[in-house]
XYZ file of N, CA and C in Angstrom:
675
model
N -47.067 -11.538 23.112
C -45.827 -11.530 22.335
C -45.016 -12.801 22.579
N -45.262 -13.312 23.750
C -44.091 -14.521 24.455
C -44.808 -15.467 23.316
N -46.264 -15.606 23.318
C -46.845 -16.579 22.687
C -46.321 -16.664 21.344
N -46.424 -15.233 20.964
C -46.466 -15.399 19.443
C -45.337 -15.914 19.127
N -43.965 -15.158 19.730
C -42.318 -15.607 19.041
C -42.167 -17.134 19.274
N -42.783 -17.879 21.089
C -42.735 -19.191 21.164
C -43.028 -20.140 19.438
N -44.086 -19.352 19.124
C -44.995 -20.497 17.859
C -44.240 -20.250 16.957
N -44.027 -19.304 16.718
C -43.141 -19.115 15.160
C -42.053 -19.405 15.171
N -41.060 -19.544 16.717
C -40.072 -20.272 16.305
C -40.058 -21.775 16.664
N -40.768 -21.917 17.275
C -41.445 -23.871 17.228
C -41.426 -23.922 15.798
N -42.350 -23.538 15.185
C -43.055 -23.910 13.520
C -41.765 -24.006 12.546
N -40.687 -23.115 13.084
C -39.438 -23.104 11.953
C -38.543 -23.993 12.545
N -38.347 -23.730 13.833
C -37.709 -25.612 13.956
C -38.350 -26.918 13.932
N -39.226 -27.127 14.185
C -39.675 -28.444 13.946
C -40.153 -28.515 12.371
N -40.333 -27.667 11.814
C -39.863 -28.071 10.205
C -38.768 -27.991 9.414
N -37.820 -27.337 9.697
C -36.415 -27.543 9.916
C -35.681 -28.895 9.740
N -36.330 -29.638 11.367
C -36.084 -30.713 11.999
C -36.589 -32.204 11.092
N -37.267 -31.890 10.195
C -37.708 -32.732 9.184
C -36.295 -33.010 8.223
N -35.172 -32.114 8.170
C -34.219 -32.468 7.300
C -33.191 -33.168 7.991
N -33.600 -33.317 9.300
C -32.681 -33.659 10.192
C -32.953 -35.099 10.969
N -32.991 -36.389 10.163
C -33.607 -37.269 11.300
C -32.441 -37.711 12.112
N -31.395 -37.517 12.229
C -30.251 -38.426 13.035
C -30.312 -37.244 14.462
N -31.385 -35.879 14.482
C -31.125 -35.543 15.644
C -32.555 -36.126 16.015
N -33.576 -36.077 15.063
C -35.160 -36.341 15.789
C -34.772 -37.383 16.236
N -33.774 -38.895 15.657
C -34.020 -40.291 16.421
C -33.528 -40.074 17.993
N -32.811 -38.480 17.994
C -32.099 -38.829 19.182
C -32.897 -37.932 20.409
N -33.821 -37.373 19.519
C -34.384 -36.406 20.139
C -36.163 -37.489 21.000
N -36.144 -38.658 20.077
C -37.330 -39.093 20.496
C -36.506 -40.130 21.797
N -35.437 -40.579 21.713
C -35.054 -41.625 22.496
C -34.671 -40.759 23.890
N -34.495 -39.160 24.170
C -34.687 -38.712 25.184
C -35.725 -38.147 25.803
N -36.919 -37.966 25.038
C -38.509 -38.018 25.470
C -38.679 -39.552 25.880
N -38.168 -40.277 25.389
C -38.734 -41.716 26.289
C -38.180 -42.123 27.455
N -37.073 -41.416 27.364
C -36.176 -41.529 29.011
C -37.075 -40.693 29.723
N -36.694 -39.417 29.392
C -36.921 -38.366 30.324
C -38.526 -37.918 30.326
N -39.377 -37.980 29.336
C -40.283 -37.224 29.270
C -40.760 -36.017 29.082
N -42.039 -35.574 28.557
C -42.454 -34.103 28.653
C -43.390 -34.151 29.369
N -44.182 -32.869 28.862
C -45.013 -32.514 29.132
C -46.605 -33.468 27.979
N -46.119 -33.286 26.757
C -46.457 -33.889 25.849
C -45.910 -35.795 25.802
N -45.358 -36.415 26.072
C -44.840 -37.455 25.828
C -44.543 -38.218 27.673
N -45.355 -39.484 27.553
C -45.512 -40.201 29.006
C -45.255 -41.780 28.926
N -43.418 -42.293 29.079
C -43.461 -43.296 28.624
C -43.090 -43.988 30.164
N -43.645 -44.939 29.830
C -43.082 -45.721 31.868
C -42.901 -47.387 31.453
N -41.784 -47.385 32.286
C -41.077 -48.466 32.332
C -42.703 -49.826 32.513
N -41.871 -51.255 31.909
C -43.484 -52.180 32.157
C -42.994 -52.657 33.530
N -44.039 -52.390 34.880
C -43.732 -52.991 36.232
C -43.365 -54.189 36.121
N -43.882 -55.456 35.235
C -43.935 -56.736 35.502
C -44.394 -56.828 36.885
N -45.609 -56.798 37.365
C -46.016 -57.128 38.850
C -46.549 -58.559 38.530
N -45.910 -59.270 39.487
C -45.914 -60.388 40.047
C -47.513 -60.687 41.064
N -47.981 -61.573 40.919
C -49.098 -61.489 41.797
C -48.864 -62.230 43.306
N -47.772 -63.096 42.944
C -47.288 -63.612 44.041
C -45.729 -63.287 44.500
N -45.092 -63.915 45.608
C -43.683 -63.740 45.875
C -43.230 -65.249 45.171
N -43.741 -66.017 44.913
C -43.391 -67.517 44.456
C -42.956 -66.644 42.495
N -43.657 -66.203 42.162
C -43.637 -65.444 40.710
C -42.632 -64.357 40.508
N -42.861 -63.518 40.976
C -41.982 -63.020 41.213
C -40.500 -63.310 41.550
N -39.961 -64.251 42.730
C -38.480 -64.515 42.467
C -37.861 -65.613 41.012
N -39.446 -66.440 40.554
C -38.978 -67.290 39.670
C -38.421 -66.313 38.162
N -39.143 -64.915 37.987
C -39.089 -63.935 37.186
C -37.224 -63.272 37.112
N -37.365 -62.894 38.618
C -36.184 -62.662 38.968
C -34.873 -63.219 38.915
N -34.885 -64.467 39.012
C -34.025 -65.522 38.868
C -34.110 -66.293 37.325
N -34.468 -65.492 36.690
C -34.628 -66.420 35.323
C -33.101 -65.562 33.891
N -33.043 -66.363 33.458
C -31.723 -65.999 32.776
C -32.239 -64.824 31.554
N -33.124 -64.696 31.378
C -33.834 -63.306 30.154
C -33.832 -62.495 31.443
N -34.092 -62.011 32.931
C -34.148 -60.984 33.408
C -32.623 -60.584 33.781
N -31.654 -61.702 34.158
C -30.389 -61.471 34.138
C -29.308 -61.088 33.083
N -29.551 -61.333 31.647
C -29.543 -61.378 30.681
C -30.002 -59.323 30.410
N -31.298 -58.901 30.639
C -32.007 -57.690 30.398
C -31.246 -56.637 31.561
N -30.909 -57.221 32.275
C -30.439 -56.413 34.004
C -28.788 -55.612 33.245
N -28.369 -56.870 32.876
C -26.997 -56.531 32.171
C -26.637 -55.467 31.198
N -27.425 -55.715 30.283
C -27.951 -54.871 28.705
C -28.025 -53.287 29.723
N -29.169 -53.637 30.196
C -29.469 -51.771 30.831
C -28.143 -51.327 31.501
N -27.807 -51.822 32.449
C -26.311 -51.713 33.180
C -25.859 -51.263 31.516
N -25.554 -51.803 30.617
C -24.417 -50.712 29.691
C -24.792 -50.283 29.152
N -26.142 -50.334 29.157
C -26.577 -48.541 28.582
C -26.734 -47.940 29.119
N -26.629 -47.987 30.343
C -26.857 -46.652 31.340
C -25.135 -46.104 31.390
N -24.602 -46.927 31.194
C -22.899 -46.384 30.851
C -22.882 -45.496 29.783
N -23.195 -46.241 28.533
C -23.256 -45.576 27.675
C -23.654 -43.734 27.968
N -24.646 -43.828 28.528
C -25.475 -42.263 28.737
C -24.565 -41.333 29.769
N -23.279 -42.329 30.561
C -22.797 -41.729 31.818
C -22.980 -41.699 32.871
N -24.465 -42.715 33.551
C -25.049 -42.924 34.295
C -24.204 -43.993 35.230
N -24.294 -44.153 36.396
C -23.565 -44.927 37.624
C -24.387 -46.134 37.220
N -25.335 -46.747 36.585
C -25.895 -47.709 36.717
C -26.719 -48.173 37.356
N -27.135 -47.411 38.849
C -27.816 -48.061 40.068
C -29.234 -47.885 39.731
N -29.196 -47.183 38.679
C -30.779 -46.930 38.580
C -31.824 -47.770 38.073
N -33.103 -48.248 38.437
C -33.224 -49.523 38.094
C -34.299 -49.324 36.899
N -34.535 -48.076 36.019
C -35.283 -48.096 34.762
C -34.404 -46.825 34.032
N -34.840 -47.297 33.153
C -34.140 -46.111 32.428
C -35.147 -44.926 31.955
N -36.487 -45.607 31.332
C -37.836 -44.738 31.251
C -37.959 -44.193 32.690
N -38.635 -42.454 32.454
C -38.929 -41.410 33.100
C -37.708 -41.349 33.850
N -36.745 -40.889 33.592
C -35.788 -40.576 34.577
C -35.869 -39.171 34.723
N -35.724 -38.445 36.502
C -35.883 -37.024 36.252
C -34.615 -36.267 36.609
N -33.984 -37.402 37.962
C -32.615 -36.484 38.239
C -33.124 -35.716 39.318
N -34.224 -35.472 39.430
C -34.666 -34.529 40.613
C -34.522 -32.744 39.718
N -34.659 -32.728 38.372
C -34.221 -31.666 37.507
C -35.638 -31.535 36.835
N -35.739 -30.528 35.702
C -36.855 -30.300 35.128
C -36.784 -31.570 34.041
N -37.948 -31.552 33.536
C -38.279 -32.264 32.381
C -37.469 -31.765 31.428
N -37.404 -30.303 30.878
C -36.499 -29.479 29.763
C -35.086 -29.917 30.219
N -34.769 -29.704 31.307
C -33.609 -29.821 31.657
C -32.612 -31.209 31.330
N -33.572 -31.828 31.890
C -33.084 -33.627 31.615
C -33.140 -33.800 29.934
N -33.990 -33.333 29.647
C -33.712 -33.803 27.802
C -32.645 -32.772 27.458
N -32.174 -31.369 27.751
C -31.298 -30.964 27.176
C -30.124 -31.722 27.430
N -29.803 -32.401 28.678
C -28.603 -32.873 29.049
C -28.859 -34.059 28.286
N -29.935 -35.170 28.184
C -30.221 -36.189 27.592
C -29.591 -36.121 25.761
N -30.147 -34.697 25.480
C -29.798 -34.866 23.863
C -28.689 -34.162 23.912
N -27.667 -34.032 24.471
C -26.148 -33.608 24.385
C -25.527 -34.894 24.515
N -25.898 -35.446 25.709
C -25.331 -36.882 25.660
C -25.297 -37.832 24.454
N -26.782 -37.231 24.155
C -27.066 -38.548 22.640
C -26.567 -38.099 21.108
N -25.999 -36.999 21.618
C -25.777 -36.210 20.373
C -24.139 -36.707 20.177
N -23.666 -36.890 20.971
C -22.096 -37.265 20.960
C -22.132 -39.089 20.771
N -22.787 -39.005 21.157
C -22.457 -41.155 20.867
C -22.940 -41.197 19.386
N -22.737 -42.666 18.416
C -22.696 -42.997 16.848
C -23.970 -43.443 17.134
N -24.765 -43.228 15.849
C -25.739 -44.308 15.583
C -26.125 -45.360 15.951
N -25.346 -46.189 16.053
C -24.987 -47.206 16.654
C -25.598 -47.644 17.925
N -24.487 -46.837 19.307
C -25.168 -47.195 20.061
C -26.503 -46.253 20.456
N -26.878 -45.290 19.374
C -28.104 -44.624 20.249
C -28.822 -45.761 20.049
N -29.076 -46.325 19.174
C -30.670 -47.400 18.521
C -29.770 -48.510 19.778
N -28.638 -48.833 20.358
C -28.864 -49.570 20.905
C -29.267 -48.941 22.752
N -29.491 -48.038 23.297
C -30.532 -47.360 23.754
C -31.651 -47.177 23.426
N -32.301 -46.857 22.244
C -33.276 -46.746 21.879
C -34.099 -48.518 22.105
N -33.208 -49.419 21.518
C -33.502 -50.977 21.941
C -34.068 -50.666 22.787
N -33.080 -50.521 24.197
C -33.106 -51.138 25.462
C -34.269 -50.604 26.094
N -34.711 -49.073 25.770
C -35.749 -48.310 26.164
C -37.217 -49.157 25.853
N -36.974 -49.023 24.536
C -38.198 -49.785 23.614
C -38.675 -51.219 24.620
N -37.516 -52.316 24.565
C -38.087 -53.643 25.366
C -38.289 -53.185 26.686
N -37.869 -52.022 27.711
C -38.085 -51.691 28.638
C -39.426 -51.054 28.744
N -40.251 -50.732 28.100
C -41.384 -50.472 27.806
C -42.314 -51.063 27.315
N -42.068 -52.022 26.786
C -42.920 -53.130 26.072
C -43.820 -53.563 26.891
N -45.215 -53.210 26.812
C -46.391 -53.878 27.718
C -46.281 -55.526 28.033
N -46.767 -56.073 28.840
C -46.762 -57.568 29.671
C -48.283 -57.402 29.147
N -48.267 -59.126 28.969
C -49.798 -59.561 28.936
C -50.606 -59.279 27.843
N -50.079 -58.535 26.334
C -50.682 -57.973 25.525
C -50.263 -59.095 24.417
N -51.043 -59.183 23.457
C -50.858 -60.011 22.161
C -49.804 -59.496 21.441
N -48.870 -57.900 22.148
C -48.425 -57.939 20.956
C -46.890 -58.412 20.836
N -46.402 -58.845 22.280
C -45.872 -59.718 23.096
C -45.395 -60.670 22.158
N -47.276 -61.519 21.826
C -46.670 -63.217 21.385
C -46.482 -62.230 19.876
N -46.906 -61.552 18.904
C -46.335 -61.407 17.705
C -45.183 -60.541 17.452
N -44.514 -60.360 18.494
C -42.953 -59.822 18.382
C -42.279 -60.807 18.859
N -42.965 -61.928 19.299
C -41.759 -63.261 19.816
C -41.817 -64.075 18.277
N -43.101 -64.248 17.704
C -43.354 -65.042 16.365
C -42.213 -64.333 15.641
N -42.447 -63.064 15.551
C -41.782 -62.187 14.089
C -40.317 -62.569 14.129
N -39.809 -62.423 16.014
C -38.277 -62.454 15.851
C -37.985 -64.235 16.046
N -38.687 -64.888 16.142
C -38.011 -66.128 16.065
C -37.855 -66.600 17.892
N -38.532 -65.984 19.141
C -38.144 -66.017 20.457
C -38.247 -67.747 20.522
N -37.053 -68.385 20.850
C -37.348 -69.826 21.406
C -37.006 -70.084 23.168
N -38.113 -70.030 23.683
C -38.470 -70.050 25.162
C -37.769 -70.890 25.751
N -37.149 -71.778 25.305
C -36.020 -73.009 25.261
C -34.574 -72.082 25.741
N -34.631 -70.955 25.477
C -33.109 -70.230 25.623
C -33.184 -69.698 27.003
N -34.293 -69.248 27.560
C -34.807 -68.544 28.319
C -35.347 -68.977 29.831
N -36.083 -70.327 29.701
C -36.663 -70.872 30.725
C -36.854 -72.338 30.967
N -36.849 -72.684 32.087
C -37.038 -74.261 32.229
C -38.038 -74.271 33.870
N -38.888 -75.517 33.101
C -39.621 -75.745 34.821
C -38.954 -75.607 35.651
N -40.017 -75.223 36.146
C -39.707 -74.840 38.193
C -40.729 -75.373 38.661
N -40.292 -75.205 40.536
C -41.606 -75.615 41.028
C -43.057 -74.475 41.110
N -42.546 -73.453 40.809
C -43.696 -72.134 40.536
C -44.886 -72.984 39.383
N -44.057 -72.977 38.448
C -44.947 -72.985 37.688
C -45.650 -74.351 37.691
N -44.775 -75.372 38.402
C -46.051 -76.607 38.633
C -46.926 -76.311 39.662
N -46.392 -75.764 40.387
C -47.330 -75.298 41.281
C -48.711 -74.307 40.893
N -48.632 -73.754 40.148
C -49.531 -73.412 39.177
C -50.498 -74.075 38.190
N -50.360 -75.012 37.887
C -50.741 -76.020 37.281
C -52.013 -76.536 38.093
N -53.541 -76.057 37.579
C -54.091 -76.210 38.357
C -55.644 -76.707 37.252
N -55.450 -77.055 36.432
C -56.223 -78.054 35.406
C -55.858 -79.065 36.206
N -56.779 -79.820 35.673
C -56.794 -81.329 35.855
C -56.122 -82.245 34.654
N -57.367 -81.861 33.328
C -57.569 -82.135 31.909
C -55.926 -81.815 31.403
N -55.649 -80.319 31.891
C -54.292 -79.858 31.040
C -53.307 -80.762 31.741
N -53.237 -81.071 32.807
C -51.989 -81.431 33.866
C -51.767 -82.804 33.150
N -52.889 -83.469 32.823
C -53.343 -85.098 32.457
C -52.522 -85.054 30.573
N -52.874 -84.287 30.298
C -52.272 -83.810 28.995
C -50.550 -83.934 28.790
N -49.968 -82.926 29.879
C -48.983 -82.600 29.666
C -48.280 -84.139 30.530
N -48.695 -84.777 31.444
C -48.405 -85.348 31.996
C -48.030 -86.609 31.061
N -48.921 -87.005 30.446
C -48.728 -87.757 28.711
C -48.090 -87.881 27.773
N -47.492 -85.785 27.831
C -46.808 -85.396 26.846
C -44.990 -85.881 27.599
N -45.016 -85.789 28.701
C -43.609 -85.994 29.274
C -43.268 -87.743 29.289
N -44.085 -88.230 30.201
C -43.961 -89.055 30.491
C -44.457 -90.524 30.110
N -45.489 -90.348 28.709
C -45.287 -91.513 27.853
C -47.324 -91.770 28.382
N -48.005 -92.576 27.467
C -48.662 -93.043 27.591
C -49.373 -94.394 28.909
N -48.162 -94.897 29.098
C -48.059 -96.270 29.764
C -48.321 -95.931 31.298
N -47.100 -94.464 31.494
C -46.958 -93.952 33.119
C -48.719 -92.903 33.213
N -49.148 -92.230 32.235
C -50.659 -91.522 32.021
C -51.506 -92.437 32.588
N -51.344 -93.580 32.050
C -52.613 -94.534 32.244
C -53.090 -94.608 33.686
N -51.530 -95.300 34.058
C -51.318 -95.953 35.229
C -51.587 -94.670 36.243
N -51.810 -93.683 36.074
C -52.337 -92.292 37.140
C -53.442 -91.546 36.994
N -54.125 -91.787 35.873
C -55.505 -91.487 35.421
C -55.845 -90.953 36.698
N -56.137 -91.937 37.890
C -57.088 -91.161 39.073
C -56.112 -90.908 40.652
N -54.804 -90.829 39.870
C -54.032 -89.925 41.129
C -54.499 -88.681 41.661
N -53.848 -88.006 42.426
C -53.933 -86.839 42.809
C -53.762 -86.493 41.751
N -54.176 -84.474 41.605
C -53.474 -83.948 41.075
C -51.752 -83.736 41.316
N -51.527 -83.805 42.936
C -50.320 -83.286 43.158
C -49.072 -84.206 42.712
N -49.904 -85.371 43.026
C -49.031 -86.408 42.134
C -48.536 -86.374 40.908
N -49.970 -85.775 40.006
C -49.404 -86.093 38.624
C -48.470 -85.006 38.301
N -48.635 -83.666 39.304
C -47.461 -82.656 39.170
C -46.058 -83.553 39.168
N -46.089 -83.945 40.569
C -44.844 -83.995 40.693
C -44.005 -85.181 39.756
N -44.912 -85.907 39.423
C -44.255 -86.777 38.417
C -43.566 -85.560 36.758
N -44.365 -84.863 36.841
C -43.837 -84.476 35.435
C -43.176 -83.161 35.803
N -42.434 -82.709 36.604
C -42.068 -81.969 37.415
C -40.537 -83.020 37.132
N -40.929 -84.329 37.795
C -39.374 -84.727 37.986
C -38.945 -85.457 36.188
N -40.039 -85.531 35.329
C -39.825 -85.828 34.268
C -38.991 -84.451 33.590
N -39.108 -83.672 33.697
C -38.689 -82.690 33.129
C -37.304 -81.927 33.635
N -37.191 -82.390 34.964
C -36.180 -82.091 35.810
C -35.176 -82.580 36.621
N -35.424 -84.036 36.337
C -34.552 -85.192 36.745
C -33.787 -85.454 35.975
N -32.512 -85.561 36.579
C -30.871 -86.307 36.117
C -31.191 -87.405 34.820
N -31.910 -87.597 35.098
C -32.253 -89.141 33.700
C -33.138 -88.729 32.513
N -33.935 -87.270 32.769
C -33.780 -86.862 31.153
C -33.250 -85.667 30.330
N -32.822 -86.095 30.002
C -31.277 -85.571 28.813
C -31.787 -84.203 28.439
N -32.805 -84.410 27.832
C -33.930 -83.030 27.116
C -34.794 -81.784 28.075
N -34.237 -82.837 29.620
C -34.985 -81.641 30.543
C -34.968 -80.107 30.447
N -34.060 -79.808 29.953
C -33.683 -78.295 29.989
C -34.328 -77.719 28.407
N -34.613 -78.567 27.651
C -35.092 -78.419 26.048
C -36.641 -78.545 26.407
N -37.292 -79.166 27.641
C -38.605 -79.291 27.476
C -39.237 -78.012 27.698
N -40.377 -77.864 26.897
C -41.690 -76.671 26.916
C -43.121 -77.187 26.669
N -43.633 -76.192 27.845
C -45.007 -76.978 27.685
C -45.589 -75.709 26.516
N -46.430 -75.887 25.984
C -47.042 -75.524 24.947
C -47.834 -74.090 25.075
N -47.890 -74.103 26.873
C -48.413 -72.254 26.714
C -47.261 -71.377 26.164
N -45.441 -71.923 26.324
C -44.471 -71.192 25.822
C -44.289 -71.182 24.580
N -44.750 -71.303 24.007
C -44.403 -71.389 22.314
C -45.125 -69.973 21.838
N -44.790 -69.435 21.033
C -45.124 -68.311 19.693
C -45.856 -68.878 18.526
N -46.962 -68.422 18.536
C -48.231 -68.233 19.502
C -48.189 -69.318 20.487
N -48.810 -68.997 21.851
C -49.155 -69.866 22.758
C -50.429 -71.113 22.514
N -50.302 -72.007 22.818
C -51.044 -73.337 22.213
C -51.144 -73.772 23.740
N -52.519 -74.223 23.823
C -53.003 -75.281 25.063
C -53.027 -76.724 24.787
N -53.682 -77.433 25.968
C -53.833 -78.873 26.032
C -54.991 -79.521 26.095
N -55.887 -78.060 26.322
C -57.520 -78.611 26.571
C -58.383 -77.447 25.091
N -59.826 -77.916 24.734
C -60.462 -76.892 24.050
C -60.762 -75.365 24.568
N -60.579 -75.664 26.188
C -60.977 -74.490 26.175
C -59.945 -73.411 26.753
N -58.503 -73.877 26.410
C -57.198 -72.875 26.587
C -57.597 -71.630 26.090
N -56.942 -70.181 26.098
C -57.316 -69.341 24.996
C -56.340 -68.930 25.426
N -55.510 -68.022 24.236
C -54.097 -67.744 24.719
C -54.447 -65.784 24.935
């Protein structure tokens, strides 16, 4: 009997709920917080493979920039803020429990700011490392220029020869390339390291090497993005 009344009154609300999308949008944006039983959304770790990667991640103005955003949406919801994802939150409460309190909360805020929760959830979930990454940076226009500037991480990373010789060309002119053809590598880092980051060029903070661009583009044939 539990079974039967459960289904038949599932079947009449969730078709019901078809005339109703301003509660389903609010009803899906607290399954992505909170979760079910049916529905498993988790925050993207961003794991770092190193501690050099990791603080450059940390310290970069899009994670300070993203840190902020969540901080007021976690206001928005009533939340103290300290919490550091907003996906799967449980409260130490049931799954039912957290979405009933979840969709009371969401039920009282405008349109407005639910989708801007719903945002914050969404990019908080957004897989790392997937293609679909570079075609949501293409679609919206992302210029990596707003976001990031060399460091020593990432020269330090720089571990082509061919690409380093490339980019090294691309900064610093043909004439200074020549003249280092058979330097070190560490050399030719640090030359375009200080080309990009030295007081004397103007554009340092405008420069990008070409894996940052939408779609990502290399320096050698056999880059693949």
């Amino acid at each position: 009997m539990q079974n039967y009344l459960s289904l038949h009154r599932h079947g009449a609300v969730r078709t019901e709920l078809l005339g109703h999308p301003e509660i389903a949008l609010r009803l899906a944006v607290a399954h992505m917080i909170a979760g079910s039983s049916l529905w498993r959304v988790e925050a993207e770790p961003q794991r770092a493979e190193n501690e050099a990667i990791a603080v450059s991640l940390a310290t970069s103005p899009s994670a300070e920039r993203f840190a902020t955003e969540r901080v007021q949406v976690m206001h928005l919801l009533g939340w103290d803020g300290e919490d550091t994802t907003l996906a799967r939150q449980r409260y130490g409460l049931s799954a039912a429990h957290s979405l009933e309190e979840l969709l009371t909360t969401l039920l009282g805020l405008s349109d407005a700011d639910v989708l801007r929760v719903l945002t914050c959830v969404m990019a908080e979930t957004l897989e790392a490392g997937t293609h679909l990454t570079d075609a949501i940076g293409a679609k919206i226009g992302t210029d990596m220029k707003n976001w990031w500037t060399a460091d020593q991480t990432f020269i330090d990373l720089l571990r082509d020869r061919e690409a380093t010789a490339a980019i090294l060309r691309s900064v610093a002119g043909d004439a200074t390339a020549d003249a280092h053809k058979s330097s070190m590598l560490k050399v030719q880092k640090k030359i375009v390291l200080d080309c990009v980051s030295g007081p004397t060029n103007d554009n340092s903070e405008r420069w990008l090497p070409r894996y940052m661009a939408f779609p990502p583009e290399g320096y050698t044939k056999r880059f693949r993005a």
